[in-house]
Short mmCIF file of C-alpha atoms in Angstrom, two decimals:
data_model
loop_
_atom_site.label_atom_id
_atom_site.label_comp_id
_atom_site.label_asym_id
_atom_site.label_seq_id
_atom_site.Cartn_x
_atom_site.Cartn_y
_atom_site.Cartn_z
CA UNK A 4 -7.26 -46.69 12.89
CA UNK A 5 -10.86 -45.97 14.90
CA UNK A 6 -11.27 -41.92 14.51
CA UNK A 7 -14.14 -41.82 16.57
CA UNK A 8 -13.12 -39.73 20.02
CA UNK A 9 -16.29 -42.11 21.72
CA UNK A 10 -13.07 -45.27 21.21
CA UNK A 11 -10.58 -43.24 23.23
CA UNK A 12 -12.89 -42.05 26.14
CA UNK A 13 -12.51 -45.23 28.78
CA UNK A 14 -10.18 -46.82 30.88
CA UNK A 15 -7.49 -47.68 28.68
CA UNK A 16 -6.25 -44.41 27.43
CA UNK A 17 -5.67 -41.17 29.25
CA UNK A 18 -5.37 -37.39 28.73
CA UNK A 19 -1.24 -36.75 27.87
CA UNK A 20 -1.68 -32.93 27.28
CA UNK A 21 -3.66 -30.20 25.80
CA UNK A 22 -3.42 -27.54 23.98
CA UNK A 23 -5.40 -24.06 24.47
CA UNK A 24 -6.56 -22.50 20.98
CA UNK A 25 -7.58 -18.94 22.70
CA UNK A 26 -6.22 -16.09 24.00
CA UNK A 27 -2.85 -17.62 25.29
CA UNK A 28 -2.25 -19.57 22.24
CA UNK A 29 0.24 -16.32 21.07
CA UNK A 30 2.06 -17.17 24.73
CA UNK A 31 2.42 -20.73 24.29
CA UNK A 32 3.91 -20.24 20.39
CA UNK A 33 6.77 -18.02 22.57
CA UNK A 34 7.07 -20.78 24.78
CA UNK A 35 7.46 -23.55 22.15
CA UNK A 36 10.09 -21.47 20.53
CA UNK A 37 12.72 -21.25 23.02
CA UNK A 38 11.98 -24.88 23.58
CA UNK A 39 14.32 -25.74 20.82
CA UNK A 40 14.14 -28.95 18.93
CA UNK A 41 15.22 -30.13 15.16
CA UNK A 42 11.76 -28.89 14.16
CA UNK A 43 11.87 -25.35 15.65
CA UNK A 44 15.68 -24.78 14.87
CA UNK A 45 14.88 -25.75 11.25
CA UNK A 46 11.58 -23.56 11.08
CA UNK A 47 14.19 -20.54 12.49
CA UNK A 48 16.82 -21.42 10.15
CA UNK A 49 14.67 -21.19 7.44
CA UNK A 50 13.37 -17.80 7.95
CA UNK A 51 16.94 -17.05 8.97
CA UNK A 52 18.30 -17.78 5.66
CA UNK A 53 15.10 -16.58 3.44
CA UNK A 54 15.58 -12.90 5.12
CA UNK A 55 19.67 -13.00 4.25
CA UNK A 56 18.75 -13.79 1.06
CA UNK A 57 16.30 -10.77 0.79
CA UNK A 58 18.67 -8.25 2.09
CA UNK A 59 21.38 -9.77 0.12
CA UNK A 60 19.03 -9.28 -3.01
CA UNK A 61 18.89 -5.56 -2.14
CA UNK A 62 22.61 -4.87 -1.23
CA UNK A 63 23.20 -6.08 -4.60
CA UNK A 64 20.94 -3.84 -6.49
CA UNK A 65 22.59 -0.89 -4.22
CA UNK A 66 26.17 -2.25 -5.51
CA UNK A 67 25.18 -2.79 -9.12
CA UNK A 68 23.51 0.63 -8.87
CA UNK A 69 19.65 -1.19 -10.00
CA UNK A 70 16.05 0.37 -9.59
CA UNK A 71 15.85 0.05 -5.90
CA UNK A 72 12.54 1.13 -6.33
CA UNK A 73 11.73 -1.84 -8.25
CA UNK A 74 12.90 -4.60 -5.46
CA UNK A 75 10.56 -2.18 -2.66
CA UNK A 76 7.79 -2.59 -5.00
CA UNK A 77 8.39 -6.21 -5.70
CA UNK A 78 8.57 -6.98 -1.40
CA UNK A 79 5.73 -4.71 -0.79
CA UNK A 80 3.78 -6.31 -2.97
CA UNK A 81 4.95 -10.05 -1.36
CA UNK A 82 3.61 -8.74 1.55
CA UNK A 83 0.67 -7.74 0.69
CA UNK A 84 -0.19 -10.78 -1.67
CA UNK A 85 1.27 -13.36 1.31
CA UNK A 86 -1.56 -12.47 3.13
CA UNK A 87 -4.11 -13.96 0.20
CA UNK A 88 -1.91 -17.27 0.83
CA UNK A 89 -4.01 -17.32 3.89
CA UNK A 90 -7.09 -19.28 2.46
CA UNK A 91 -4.82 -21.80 0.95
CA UNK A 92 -2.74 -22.61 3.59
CA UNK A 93 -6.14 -23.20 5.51
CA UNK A 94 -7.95 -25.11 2.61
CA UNK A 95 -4.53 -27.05 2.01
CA UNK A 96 -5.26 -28.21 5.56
CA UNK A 97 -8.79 -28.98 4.77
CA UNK A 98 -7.89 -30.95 2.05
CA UNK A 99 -5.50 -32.96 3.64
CA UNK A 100 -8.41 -34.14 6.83
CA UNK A 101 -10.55 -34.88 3.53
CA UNK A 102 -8.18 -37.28 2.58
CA UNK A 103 -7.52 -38.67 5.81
CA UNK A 104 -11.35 -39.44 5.79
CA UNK A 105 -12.64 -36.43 8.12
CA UNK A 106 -16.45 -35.60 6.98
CA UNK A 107 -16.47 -32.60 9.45
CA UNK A 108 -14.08 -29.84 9.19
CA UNK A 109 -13.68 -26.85 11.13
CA UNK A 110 -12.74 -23.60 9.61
CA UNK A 111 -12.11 -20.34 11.97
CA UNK A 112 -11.38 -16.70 12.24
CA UNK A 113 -10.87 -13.72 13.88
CA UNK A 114 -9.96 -10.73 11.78
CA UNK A 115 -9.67 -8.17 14.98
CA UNK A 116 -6.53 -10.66 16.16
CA UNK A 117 -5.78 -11.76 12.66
CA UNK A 118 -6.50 -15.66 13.88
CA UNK A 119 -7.42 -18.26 10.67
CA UNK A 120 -7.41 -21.71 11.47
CA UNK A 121 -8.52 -24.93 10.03
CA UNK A 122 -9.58 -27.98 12.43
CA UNK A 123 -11.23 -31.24 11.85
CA UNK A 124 -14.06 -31.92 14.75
CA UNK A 125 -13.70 -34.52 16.78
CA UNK A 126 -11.66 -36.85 14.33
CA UNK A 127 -8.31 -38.58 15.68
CA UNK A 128 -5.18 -38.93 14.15
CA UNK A 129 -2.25 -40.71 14.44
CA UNK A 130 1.36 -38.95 15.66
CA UNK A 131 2.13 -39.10 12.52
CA UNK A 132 -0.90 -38.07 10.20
CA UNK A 133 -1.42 -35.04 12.72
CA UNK A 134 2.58 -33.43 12.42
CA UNK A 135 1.35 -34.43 8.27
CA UNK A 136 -1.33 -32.21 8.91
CA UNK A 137 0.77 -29.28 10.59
CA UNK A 138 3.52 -29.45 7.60
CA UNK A 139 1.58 -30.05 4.19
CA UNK A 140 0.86 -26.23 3.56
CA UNK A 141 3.86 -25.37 4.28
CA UNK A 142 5.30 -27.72 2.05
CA UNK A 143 3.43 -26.85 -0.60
CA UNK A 144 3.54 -23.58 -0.38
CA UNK A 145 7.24 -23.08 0.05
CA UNK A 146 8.08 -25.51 -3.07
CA UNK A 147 5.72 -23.61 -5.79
CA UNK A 148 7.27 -20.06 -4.51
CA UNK A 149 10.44 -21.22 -4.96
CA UNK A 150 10.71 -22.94 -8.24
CA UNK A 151 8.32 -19.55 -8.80
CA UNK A 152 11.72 -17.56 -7.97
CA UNK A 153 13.86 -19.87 -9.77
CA UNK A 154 11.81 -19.65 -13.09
CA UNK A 155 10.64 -16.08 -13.21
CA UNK A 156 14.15 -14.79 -11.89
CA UNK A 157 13.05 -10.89 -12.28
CA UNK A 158 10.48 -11.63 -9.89
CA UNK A 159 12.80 -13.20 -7.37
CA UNK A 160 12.05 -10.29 -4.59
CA UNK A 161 8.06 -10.76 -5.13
CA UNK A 162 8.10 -14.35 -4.39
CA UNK A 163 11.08 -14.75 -1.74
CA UNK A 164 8.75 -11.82 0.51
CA UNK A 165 5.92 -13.92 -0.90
CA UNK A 166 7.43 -17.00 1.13
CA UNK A 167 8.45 -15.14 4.06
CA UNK A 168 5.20 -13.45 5.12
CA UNK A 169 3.55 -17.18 4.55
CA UNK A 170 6.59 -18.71 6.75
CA UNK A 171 5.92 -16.22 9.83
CA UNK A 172 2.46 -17.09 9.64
CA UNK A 173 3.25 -20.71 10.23
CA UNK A 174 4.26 -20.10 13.46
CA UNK A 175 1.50 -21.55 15.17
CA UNK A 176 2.11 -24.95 13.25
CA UNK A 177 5.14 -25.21 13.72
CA UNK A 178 4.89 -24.57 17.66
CA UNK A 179 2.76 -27.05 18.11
CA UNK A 180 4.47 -29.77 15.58
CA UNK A 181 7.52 -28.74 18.60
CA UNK A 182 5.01 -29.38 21.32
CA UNK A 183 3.88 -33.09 20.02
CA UNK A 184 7.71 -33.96 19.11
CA UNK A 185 8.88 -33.16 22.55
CA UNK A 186 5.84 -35.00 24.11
CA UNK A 187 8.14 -38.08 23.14
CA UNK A 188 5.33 -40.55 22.57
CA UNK A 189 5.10 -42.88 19.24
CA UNK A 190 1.69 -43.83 19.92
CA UNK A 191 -0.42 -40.70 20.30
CA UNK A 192 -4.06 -39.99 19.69
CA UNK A 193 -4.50 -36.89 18.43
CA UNK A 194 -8.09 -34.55 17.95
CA UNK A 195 -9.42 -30.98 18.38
CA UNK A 196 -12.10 -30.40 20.51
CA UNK A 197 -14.02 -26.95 18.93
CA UNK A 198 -16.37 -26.84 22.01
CA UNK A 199 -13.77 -26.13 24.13
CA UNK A 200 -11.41 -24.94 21.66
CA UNK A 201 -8.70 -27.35 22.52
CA UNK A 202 -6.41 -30.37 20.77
CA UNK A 203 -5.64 -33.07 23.01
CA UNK A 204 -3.17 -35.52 23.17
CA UNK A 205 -4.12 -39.38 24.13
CA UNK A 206 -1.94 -41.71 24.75
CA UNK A 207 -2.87 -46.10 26.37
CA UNK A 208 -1.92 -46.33 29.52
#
């Protein structure tokens, strides 16, 4: 496959739809969430279940009369540690356009809106490589914290709230994994443009 953006820019293929990665990028994540789809209602269900499982965790340390204060500790502490899962997440994506063959990738922040995101510049993918790209992370990352959970069991609170503060952070991938499924095209061309701050969506005509 020719990753070069130059091989897309002629005659033969044309702009499907974009995507703005700035200030309205929060909006369009609301958008692409009541724009259900297997994706999205699995993403939902997933948090859905991981916080019953949380609150069942604690109504049964109220009924067996446990150290309550042992569970807060153990979620606070998921909290705050989810938020070093940050990095990974983003180097998990690097990692992944490094396989793919990507020699330039894009890593970005904004602490004051609490923004990280990983990009490659300028490299197409595929449909399929780019939803790849959206899920690994989150993939990864889910499976470790949970055989975590299921090996270390008194830990179970630390790495469920572990998993769930990584899981709302993958909002944004998820939302746009939604917005390329219900584009409906096999054949898309897929690349981020950090000039303009944008991923577009190619498709032949």
């Amino acid at each position: 496959m020719e990753r070069s953006v130059a091989h897309y820019q002629n005659d033969r293929y044309e702009v499907l739809a974009e995507v703005n990665h700035d200030d309205t990028f929060n909006e369009f994540i609301g958008t692409q969430i009541k724009k259900r789809s297997f994706s999205i209602n699995s993403y939902l269900a997933f948090m859905f279940v991981l916080t019953w499982v949380l609150i069942s965790i604690l109504i049964l340390r109220f009924s067996e009369h446990s150290s309550i204060e042992k569970f807060l500790c153990q979620l606070g502490l998921g909290i705050l540690f989810g938020l070093f899962l940050i990095p990974i997440h983003e180097l998990l994506h690097g990692i992944y356009l490094k396989a793919l063959g990507c020699r330039l990738i894009v890593f970005e922040w904004d602490l004051l809106k609490f923004q990280f995101s990983c990009s490659s510049n300028q490299f197409v993918m595929s449909r399929k490589e780019y939803h790849l790209f959206l899920l690994v992370p989150f993939i990864i990352i889910t499976a470790i914290l949970l055989l975590l959970a299921c090996i270390y069991g008194h830990f179970t609170a630390l790495f469920l709230s572990m998993l769930l503060m990584h899981s709302s952070m993958c909002a944004g991938d998820f939302s746009l994994l939604n917005f390329s499924v219900k584009l409906n095209r096999n054949h898309l061309f897929i690349f981020y443009d950090p000039k303009v701050k944008k991923t577009l969506f190619l498709t032949a005509k």
